[in-house]
PDB file of C-alpha atoms in Angstrom:
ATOM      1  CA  UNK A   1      85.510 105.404 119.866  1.00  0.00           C
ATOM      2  CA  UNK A   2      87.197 102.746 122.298  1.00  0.00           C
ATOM      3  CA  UNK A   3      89.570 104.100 124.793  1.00  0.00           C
ATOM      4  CA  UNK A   4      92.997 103.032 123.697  1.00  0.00           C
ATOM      5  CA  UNK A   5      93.711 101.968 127.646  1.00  0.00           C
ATOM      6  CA  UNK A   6      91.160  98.773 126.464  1.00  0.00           C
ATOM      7  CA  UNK A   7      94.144  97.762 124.737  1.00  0.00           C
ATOM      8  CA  UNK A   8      97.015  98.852 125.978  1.00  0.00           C
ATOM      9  CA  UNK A   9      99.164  97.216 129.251  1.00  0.00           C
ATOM     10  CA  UNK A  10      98.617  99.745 132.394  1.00  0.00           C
ATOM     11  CA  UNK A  11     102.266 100.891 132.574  1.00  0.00           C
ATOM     12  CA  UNK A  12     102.334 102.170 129.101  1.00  0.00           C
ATOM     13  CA  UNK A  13      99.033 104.686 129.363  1.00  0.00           C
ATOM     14  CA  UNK A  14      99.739 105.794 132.877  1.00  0.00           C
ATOM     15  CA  UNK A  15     100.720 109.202 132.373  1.00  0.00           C
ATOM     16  CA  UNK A  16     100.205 109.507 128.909  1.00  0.00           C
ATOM     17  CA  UNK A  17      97.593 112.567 128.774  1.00  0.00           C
ATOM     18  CA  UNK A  18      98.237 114.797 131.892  1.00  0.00           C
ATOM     19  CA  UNK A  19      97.283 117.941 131.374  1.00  0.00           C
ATOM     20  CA  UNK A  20      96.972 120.624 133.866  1.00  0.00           C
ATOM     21  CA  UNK A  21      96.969 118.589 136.789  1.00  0.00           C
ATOM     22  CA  UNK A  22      94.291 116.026 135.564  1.00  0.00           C
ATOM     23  CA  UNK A  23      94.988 112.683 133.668  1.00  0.00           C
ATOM     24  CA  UNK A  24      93.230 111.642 130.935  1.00  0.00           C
ATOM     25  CA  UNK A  25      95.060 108.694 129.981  1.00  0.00           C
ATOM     26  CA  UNK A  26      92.780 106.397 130.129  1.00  0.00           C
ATOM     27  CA  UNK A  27      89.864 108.850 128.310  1.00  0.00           C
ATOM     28  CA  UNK A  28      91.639 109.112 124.814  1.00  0.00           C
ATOM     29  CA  UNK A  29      90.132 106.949 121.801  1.00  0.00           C
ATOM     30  CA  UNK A  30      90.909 105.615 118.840  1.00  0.00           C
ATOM     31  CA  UNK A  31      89.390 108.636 116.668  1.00  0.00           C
ATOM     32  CA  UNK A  32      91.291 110.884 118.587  1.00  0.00           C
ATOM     33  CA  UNK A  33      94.690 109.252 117.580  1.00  0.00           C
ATOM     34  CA  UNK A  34      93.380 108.785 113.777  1.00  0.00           C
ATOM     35  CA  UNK A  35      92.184 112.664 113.692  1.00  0.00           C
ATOM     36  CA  UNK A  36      94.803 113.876 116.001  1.00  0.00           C
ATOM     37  CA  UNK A  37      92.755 115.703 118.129  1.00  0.00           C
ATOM     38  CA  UNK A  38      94.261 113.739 121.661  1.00  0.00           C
ATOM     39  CA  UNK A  39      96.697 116.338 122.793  1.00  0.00           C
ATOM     40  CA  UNK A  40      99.703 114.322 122.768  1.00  0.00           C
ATOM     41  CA  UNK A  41     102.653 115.491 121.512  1.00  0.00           C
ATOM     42  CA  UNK A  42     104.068 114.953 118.253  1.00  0.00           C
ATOM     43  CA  UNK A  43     107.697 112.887 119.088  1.00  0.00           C
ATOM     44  CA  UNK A  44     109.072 114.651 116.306  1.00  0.00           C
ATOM     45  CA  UNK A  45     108.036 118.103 117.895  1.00  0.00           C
ATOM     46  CA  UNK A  46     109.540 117.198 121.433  1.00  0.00           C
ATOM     47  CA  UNK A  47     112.320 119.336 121.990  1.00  0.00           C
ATOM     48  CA  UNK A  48     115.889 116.555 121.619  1.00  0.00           C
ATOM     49  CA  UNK A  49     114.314 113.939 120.349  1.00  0.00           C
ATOM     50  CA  UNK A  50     115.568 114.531 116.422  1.00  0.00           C
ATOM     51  CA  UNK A  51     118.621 115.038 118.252  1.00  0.00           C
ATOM     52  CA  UNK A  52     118.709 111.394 119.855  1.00  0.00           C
ATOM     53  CA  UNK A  53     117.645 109.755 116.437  1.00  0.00           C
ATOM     54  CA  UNK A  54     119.945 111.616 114.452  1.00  0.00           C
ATOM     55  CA  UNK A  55     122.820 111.068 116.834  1.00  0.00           C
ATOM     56  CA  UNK A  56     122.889 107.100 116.703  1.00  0.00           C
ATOM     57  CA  UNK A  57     121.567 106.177 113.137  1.00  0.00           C
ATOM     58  CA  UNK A  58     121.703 102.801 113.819  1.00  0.00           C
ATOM     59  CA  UNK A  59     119.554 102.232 117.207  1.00  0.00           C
ATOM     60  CA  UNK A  60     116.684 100.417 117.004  1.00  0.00           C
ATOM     61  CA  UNK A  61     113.761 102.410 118.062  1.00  0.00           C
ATOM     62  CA  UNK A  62     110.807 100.289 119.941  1.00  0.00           C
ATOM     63  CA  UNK A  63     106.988 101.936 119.627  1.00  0.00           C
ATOM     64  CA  UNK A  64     107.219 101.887 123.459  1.00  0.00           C
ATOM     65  CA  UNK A  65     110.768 104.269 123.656  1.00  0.00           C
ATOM     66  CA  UNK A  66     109.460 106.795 121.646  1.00  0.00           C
ATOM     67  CA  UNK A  67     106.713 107.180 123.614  1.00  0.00           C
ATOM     68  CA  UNK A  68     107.967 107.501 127.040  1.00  0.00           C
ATOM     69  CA  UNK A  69     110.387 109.607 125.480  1.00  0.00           C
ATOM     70  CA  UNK A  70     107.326 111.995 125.064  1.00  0.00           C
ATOM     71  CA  UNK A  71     105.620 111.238 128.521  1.00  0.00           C
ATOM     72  CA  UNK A  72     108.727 112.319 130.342  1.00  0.00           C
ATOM     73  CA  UNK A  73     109.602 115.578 128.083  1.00  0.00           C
ATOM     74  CA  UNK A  74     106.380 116.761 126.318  1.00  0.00           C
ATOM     75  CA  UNK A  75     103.325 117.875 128.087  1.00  0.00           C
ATOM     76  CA  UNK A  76     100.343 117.349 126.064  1.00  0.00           C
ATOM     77  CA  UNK A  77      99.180 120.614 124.376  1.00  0.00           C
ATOM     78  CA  UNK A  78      95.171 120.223 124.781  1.00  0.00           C
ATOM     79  CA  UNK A  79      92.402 118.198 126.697  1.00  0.00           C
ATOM     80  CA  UNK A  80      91.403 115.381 124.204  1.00  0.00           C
ATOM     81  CA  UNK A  81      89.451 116.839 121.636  1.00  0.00           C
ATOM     82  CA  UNK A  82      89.675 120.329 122.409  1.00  0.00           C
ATOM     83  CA  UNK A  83      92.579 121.141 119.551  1.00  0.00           C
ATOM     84  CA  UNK A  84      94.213 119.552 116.728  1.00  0.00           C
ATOM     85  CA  UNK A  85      97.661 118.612 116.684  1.00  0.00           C
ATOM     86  CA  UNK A  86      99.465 116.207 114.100  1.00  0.00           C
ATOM     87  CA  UNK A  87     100.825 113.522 116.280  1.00  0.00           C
ATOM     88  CA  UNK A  88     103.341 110.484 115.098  1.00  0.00           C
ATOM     89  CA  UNK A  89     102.968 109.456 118.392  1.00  0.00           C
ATOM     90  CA  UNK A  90      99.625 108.798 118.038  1.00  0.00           C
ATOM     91  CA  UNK A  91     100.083 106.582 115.535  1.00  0.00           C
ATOM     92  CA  UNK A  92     102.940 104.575 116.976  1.00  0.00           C
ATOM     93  CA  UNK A  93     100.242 104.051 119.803  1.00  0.00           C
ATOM     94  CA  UNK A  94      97.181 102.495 117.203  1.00  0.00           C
ATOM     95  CA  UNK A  95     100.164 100.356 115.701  1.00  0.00           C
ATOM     96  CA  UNK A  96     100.501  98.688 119.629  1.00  0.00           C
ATOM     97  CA  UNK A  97      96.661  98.245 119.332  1.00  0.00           C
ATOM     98  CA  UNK A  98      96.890  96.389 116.294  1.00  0.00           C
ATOM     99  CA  UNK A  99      99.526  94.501 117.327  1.00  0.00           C
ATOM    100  CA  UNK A 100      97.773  93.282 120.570  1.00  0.00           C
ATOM    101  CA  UNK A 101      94.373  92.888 119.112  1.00  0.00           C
ATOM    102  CA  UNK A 102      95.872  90.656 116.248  1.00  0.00           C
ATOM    103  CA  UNK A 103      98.833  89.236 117.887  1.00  0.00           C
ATOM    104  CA  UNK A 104     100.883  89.512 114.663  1.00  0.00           C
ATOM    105  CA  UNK A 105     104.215  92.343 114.169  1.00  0.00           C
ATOM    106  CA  UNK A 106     102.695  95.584 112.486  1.00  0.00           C
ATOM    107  CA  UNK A 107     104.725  95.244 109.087  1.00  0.00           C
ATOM    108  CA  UNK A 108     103.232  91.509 108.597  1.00  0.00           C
ATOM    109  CA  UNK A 109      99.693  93.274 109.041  1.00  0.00           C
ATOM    110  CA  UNK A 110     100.437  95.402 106.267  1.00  0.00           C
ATOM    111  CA  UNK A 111     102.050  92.891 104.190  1.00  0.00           C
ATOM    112  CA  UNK A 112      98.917  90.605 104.854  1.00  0.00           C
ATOM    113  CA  UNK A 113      96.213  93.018 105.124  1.00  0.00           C
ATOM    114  CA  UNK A 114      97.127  95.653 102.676  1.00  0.00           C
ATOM    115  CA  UNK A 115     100.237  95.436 100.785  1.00  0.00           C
ATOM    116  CA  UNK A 116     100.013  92.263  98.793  1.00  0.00           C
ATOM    117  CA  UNK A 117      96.363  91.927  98.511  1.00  0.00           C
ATOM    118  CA  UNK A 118      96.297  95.536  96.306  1.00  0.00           C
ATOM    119  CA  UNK A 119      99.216  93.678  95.046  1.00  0.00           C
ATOM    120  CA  UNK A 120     101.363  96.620  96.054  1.00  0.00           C
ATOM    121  CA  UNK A 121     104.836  94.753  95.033  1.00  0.00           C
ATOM    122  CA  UNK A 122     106.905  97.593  95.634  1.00  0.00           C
ATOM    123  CA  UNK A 123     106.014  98.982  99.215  1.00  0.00           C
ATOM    124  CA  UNK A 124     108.132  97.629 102.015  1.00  0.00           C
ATOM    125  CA  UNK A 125     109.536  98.565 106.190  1.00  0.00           C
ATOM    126  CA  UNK A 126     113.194  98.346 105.242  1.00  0.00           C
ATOM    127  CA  UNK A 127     114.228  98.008 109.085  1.00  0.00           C
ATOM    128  CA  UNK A 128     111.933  95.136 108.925  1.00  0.00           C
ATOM    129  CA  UNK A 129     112.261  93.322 105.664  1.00  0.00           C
ATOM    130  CA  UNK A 130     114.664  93.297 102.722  1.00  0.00           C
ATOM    131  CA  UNK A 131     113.963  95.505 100.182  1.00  0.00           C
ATOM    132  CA  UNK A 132     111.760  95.025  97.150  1.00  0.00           C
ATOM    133  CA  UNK A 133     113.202  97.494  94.393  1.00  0.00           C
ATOM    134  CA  UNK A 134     110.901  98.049  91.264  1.00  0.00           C
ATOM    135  CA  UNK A 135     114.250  97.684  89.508  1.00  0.00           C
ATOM    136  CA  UNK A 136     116.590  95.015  90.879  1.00  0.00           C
ATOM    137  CA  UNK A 137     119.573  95.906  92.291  1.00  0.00           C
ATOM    138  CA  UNK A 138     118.323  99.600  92.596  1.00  0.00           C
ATOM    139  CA  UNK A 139     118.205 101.223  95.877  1.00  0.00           C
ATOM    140  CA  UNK A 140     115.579 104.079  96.867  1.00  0.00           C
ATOM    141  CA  UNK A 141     116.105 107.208  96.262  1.00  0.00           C
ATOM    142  CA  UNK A 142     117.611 109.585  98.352  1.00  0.00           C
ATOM    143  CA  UNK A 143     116.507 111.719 101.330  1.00  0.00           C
ATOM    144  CA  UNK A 144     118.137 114.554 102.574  1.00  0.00           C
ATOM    145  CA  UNK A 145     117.717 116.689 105.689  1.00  0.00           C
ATOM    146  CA  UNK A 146     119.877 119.879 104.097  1.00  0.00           C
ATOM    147  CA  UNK A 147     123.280 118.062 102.784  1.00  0.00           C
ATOM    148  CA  UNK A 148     122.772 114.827 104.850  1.00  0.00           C
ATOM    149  CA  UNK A 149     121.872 111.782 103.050  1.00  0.00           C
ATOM    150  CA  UNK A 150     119.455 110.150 105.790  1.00  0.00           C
ATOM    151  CA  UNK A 151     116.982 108.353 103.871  1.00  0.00           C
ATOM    152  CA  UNK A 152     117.236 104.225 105.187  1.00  0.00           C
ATOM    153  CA  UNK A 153     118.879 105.271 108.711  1.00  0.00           C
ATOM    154  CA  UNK A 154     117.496 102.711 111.273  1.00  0.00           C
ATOM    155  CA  UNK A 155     116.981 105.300 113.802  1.00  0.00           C
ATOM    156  CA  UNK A 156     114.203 107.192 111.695  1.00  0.00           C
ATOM    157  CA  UNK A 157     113.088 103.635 110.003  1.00  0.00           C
ATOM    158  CA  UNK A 158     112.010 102.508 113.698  1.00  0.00           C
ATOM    159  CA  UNK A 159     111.194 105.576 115.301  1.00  0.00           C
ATOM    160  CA  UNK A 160     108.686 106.742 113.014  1.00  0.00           C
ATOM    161  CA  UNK A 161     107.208 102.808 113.064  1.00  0.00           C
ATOM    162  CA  UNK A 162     103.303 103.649 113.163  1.00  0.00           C
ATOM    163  CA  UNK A 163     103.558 107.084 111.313  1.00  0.00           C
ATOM    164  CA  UNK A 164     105.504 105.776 108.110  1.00  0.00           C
ATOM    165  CA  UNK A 165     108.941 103.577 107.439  1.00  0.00           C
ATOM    166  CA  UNK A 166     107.949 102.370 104.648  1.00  0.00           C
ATOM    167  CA  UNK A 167     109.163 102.706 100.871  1.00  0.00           C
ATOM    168  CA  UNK A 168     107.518 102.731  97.988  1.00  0.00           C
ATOM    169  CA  UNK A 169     107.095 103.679  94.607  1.00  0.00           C
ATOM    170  CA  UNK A 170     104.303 106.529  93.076  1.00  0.00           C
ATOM    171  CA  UNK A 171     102.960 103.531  91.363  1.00  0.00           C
ATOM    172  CA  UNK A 172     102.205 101.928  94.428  1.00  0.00           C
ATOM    173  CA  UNK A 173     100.587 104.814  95.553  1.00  0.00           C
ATOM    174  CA  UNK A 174      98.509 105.734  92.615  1.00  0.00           C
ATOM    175  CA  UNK A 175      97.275 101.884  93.137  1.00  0.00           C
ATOM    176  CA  UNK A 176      96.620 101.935  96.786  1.00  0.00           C
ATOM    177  CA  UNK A 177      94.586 105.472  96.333  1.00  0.00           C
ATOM    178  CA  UNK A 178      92.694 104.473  93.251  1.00  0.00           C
ATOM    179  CA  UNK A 179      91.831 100.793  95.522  1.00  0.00           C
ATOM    180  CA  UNK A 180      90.912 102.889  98.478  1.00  0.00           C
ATOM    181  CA  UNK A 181      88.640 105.374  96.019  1.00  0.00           C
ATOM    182  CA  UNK A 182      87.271 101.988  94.312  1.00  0.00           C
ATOM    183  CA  UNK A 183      85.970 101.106  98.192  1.00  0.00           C
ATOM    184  CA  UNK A 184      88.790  97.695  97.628  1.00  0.00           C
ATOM    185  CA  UNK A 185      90.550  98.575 101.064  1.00  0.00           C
ATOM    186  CA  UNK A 186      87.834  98.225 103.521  1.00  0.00           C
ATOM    187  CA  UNK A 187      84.939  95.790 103.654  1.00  0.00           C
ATOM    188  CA  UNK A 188      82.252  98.015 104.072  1.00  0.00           C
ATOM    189  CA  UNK A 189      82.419 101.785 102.425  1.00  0.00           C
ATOM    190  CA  UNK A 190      81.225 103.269 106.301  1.00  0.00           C
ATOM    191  CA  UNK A 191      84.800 102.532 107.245  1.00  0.00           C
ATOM    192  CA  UNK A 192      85.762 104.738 104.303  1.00  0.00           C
ATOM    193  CA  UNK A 193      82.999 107.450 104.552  1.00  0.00           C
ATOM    194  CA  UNK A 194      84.075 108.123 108.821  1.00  0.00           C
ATOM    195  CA  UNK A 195      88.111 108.039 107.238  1.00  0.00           C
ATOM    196  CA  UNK A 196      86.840 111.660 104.743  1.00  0.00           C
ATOM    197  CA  UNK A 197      84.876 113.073 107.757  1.00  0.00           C
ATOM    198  CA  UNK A 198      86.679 115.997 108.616  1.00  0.00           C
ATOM    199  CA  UNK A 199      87.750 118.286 111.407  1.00  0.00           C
ATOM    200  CA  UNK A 200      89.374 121.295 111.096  1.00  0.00           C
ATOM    201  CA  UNK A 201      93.436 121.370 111.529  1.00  0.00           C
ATOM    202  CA  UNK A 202      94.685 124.745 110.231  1.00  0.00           C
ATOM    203  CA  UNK A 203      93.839 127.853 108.021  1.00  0.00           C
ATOM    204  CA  UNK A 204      93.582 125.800 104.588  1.00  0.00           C
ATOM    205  CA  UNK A 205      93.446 122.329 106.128  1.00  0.00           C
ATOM    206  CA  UNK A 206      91.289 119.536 107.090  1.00  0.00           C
ATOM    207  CA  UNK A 207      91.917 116.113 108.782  1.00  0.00           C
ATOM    208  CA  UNK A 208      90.198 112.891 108.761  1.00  0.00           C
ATOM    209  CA  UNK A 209      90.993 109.508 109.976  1.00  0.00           C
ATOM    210  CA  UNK A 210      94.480 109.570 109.043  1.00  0.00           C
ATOM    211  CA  UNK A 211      93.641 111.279 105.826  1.00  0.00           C
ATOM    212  CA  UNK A 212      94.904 114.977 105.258  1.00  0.00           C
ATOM    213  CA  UNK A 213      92.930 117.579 102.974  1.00  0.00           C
ATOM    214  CA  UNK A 214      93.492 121.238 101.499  1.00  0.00           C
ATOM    215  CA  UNK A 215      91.577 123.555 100.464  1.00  0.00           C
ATOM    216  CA  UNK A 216      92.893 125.717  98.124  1.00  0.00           C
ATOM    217  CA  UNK A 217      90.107 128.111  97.878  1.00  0.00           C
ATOM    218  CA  UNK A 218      91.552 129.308 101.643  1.00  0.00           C
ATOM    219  CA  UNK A 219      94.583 130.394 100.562  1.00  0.00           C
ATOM    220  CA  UNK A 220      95.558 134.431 100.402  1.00  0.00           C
ATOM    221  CA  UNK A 221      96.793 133.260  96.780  1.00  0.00           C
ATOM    222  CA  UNK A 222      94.431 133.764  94.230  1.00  0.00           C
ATOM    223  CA  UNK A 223      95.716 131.991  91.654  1.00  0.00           C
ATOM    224  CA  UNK A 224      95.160 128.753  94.110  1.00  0.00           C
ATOM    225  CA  UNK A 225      91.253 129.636  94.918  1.00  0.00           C
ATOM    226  CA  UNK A 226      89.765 128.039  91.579  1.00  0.00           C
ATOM    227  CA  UNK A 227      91.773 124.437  92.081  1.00  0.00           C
ATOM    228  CA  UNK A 228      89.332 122.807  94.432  1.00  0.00           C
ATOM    229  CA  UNK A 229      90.541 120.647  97.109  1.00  0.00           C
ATOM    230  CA  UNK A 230      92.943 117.791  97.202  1.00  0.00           C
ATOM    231  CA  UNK A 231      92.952 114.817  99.846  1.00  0.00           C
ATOM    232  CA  UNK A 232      95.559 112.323 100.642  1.00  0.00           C
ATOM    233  CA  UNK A 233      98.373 112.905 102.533  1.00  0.00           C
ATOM    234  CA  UNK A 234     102.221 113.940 102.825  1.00  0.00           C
ATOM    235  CA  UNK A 235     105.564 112.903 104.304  1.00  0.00           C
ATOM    236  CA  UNK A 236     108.422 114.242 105.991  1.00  0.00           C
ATOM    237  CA  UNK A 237     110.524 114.330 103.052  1.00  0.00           C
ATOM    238  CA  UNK A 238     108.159 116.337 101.206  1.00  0.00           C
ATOM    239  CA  UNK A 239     106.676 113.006  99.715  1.00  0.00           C
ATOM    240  CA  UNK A 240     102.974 113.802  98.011  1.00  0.00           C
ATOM    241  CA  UNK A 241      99.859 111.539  97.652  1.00  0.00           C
ATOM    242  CA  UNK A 242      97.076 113.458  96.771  1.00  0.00           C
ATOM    243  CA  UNK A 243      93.504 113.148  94.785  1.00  0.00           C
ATOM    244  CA  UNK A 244      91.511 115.756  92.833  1.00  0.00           C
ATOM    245  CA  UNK A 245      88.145 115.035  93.419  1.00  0.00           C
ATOM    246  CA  UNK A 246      87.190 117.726  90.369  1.00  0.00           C
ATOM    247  CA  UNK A 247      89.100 116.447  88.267  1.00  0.00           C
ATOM    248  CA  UNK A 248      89.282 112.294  88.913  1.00  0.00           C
ATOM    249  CA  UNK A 249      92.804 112.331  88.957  1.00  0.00           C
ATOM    250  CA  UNK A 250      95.726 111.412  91.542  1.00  0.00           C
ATOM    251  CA  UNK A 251      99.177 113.603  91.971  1.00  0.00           C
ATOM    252  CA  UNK A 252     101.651 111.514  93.590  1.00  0.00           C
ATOM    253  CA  UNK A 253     105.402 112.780  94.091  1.00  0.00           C
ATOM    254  CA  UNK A 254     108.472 113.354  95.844  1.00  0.00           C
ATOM    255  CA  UNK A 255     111.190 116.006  96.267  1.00  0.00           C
ATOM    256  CA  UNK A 256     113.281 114.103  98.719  1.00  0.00           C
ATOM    257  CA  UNK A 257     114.440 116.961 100.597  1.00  0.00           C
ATOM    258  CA  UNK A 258     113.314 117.732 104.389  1.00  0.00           C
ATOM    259  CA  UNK A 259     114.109 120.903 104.539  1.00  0.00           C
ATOM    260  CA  UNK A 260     112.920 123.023 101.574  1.00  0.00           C
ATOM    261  CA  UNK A 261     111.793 126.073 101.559  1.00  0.00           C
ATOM    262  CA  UNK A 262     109.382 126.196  98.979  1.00  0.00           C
ATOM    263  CA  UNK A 263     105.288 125.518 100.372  1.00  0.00           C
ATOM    264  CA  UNK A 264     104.808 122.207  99.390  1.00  0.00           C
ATOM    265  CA  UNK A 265     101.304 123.515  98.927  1.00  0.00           C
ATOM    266  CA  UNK A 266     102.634 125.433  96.334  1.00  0.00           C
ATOM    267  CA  UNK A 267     104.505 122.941  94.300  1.00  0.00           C
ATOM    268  CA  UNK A 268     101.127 120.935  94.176  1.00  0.00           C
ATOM    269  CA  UNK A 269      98.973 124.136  93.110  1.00  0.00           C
ATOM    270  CA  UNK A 270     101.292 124.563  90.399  1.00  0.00           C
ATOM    271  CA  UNK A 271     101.216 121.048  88.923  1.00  0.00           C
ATOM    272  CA  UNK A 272      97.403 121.254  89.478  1.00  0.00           C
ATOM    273  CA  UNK A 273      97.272 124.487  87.240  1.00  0.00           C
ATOM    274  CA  UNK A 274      99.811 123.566  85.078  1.00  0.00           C
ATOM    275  CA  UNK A 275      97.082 120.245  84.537  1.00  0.00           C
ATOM    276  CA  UNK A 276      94.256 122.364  84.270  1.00  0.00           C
ATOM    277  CA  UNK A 277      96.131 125.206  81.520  1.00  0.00           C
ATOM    278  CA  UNK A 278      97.118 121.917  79.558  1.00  0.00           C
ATOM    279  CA  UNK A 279      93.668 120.454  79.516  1.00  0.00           C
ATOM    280  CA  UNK A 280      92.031 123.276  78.566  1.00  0.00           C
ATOM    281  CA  UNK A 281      94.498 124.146  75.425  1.00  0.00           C
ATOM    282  CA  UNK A 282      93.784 120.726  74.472  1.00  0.00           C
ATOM    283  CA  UNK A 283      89.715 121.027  75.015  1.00  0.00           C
ATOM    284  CA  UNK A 284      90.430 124.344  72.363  1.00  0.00           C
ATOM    285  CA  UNK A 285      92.683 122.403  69.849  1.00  0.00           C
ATOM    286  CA  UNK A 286      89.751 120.044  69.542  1.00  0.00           C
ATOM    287  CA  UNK A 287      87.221 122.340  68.992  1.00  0.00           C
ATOM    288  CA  UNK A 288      88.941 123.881  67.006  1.00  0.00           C
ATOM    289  CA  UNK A 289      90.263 121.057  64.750  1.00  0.00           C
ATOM    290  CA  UNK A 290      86.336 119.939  65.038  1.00  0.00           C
ATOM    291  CA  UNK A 291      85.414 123.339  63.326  1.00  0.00           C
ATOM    292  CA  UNK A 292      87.933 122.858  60.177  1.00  0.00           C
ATOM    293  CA  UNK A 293      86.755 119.054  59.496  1.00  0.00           C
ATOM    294  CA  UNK A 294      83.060 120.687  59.432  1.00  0.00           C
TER     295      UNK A 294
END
């Protein structure tokens, strides 16, 4: 709940957070950035700004850029706290926090802090370190926005700096969640517990503190209501890391396509029904096979 201006140099939160004639630059916290509920507006969302990363693939975004960017073209959309709005900016602002409260680059903090203690091999920032394939010689696989391959452009690697950039693999992903469920990411399980305490951020959705959940049961489709919830989170090229509390298991994918049309809601319902339809023929087989042995 510290005011982010604790941390941060003067120039960079002056008018951050005006909104209707009244700055509250200096007011926004931490939490608000983690649960998005600050205001500010996603860079992503500000009108020209795809435009500018897409149009030079290889500039060299800093944190700092992509947020003025946003100071100068996006009002903020809410007083802090009074709305929910995903924000990368946000989170290119907690990665300056880090940064100046441990004096170390953010993608050594997650190499030291994260990465290679879960012993997460596979997970790298390519703009910021050579690749670590879980084949050698194999690249990553490919993203497209439509018919454009963009996947390792430096633009997007460095503009989205704090909200993602990295690659990794679904079996990095499956061991980062299981760690984090196992309470072997934090020190103390309160960190985790205030992470899965939620506020609401759409019509099916909850947020936490940086952790996305759905609830099925709030969807018009029936089919979906039974399923339960999932929580994890998603990325912009329709990357999935999910867990099924009601069923103890984790659903981690990708399509690698930015602009599909398909819900990705959807795809996940389906793979969680198709789970459940397969479980339960093999619950019958057994009782079933049970009943001719007796």
């Amino acid at each position: 709940d510290d005011p982010i201006a604790q941390y941060l140099p003067d120039p960079l939160v002056a008018g951050l957070h005006v909104y209707k004639g009244r700055s509250f630059s200096r007011e926004i916290t931490v939490r608000q950035l983690l649960n998005h509920t600050s205001g500010i507006v996603d860079d992503w969302a500000c009108p020209g700004f795809l435009d500018l990363v897409a149009g030079n693939p290889e500039r060299r975004w800093t944190p700092e850029e992509t947020i003025e960017y946003v100071k100068k073209n996006c009002p903020p959309r809410f007083r802090p706290g009074d709305g929910w709005h995903y924000s990368d900016t946000g989170y290119n602002l907690l990665g300056l926090v880090l940064e100046r409260v441990s004096g170390k680059p953010l993608h050594e903090l997650y190499r030291e802090m994260l990465l290679d203690p879960l012993g997460m091999d596979h997970t790298y920032r390519p703009a910021y370190e050579p690749p670590r394939p879980s084949i050698p010689g194999r690249p990553p696989a490919e993203r497209y926005l439509g018919d454009i391959e963009c996947g390792l452009w430096t633009s997007v690697m460095t503009a989205d700096w704090g909200g993602g950039g990295l690659v990794s693999t679904t079996e990095d992903l499956n061991t980062f969640l299981r760690s984090f469920l196992r309470g072997n990411v934090f020190a103390g399980r309160r960190t985790k517990d205030k992470m899965l305490k939620w506020v609401k951020s759409g019509p099916h959705n909850n947020y936490g503190l940086g952790v996305s959940r759905v609830l099925f049961g709030k969807f018009d489709d029936r089919s979906m209501r039974g399923l339960g919830d999932v929580w994890g989170h998603t990325g912009s090229s329709h990357n999935f890391m999910y867990y099924w509390p009601e069923e103890d298991l984790t659903i981690i994918g990708t399509l690698n396509q930015m602009a599909i049309e398909t819900d990705l809601y959807e795809t996940v319902a389906l793979i969680m029904k198709t789970i459940r339809a397969a479980g339960q023929a093999g619950k019958g087989v057994g009782a079933e096979s049970k009943g001719k042995k007796r």
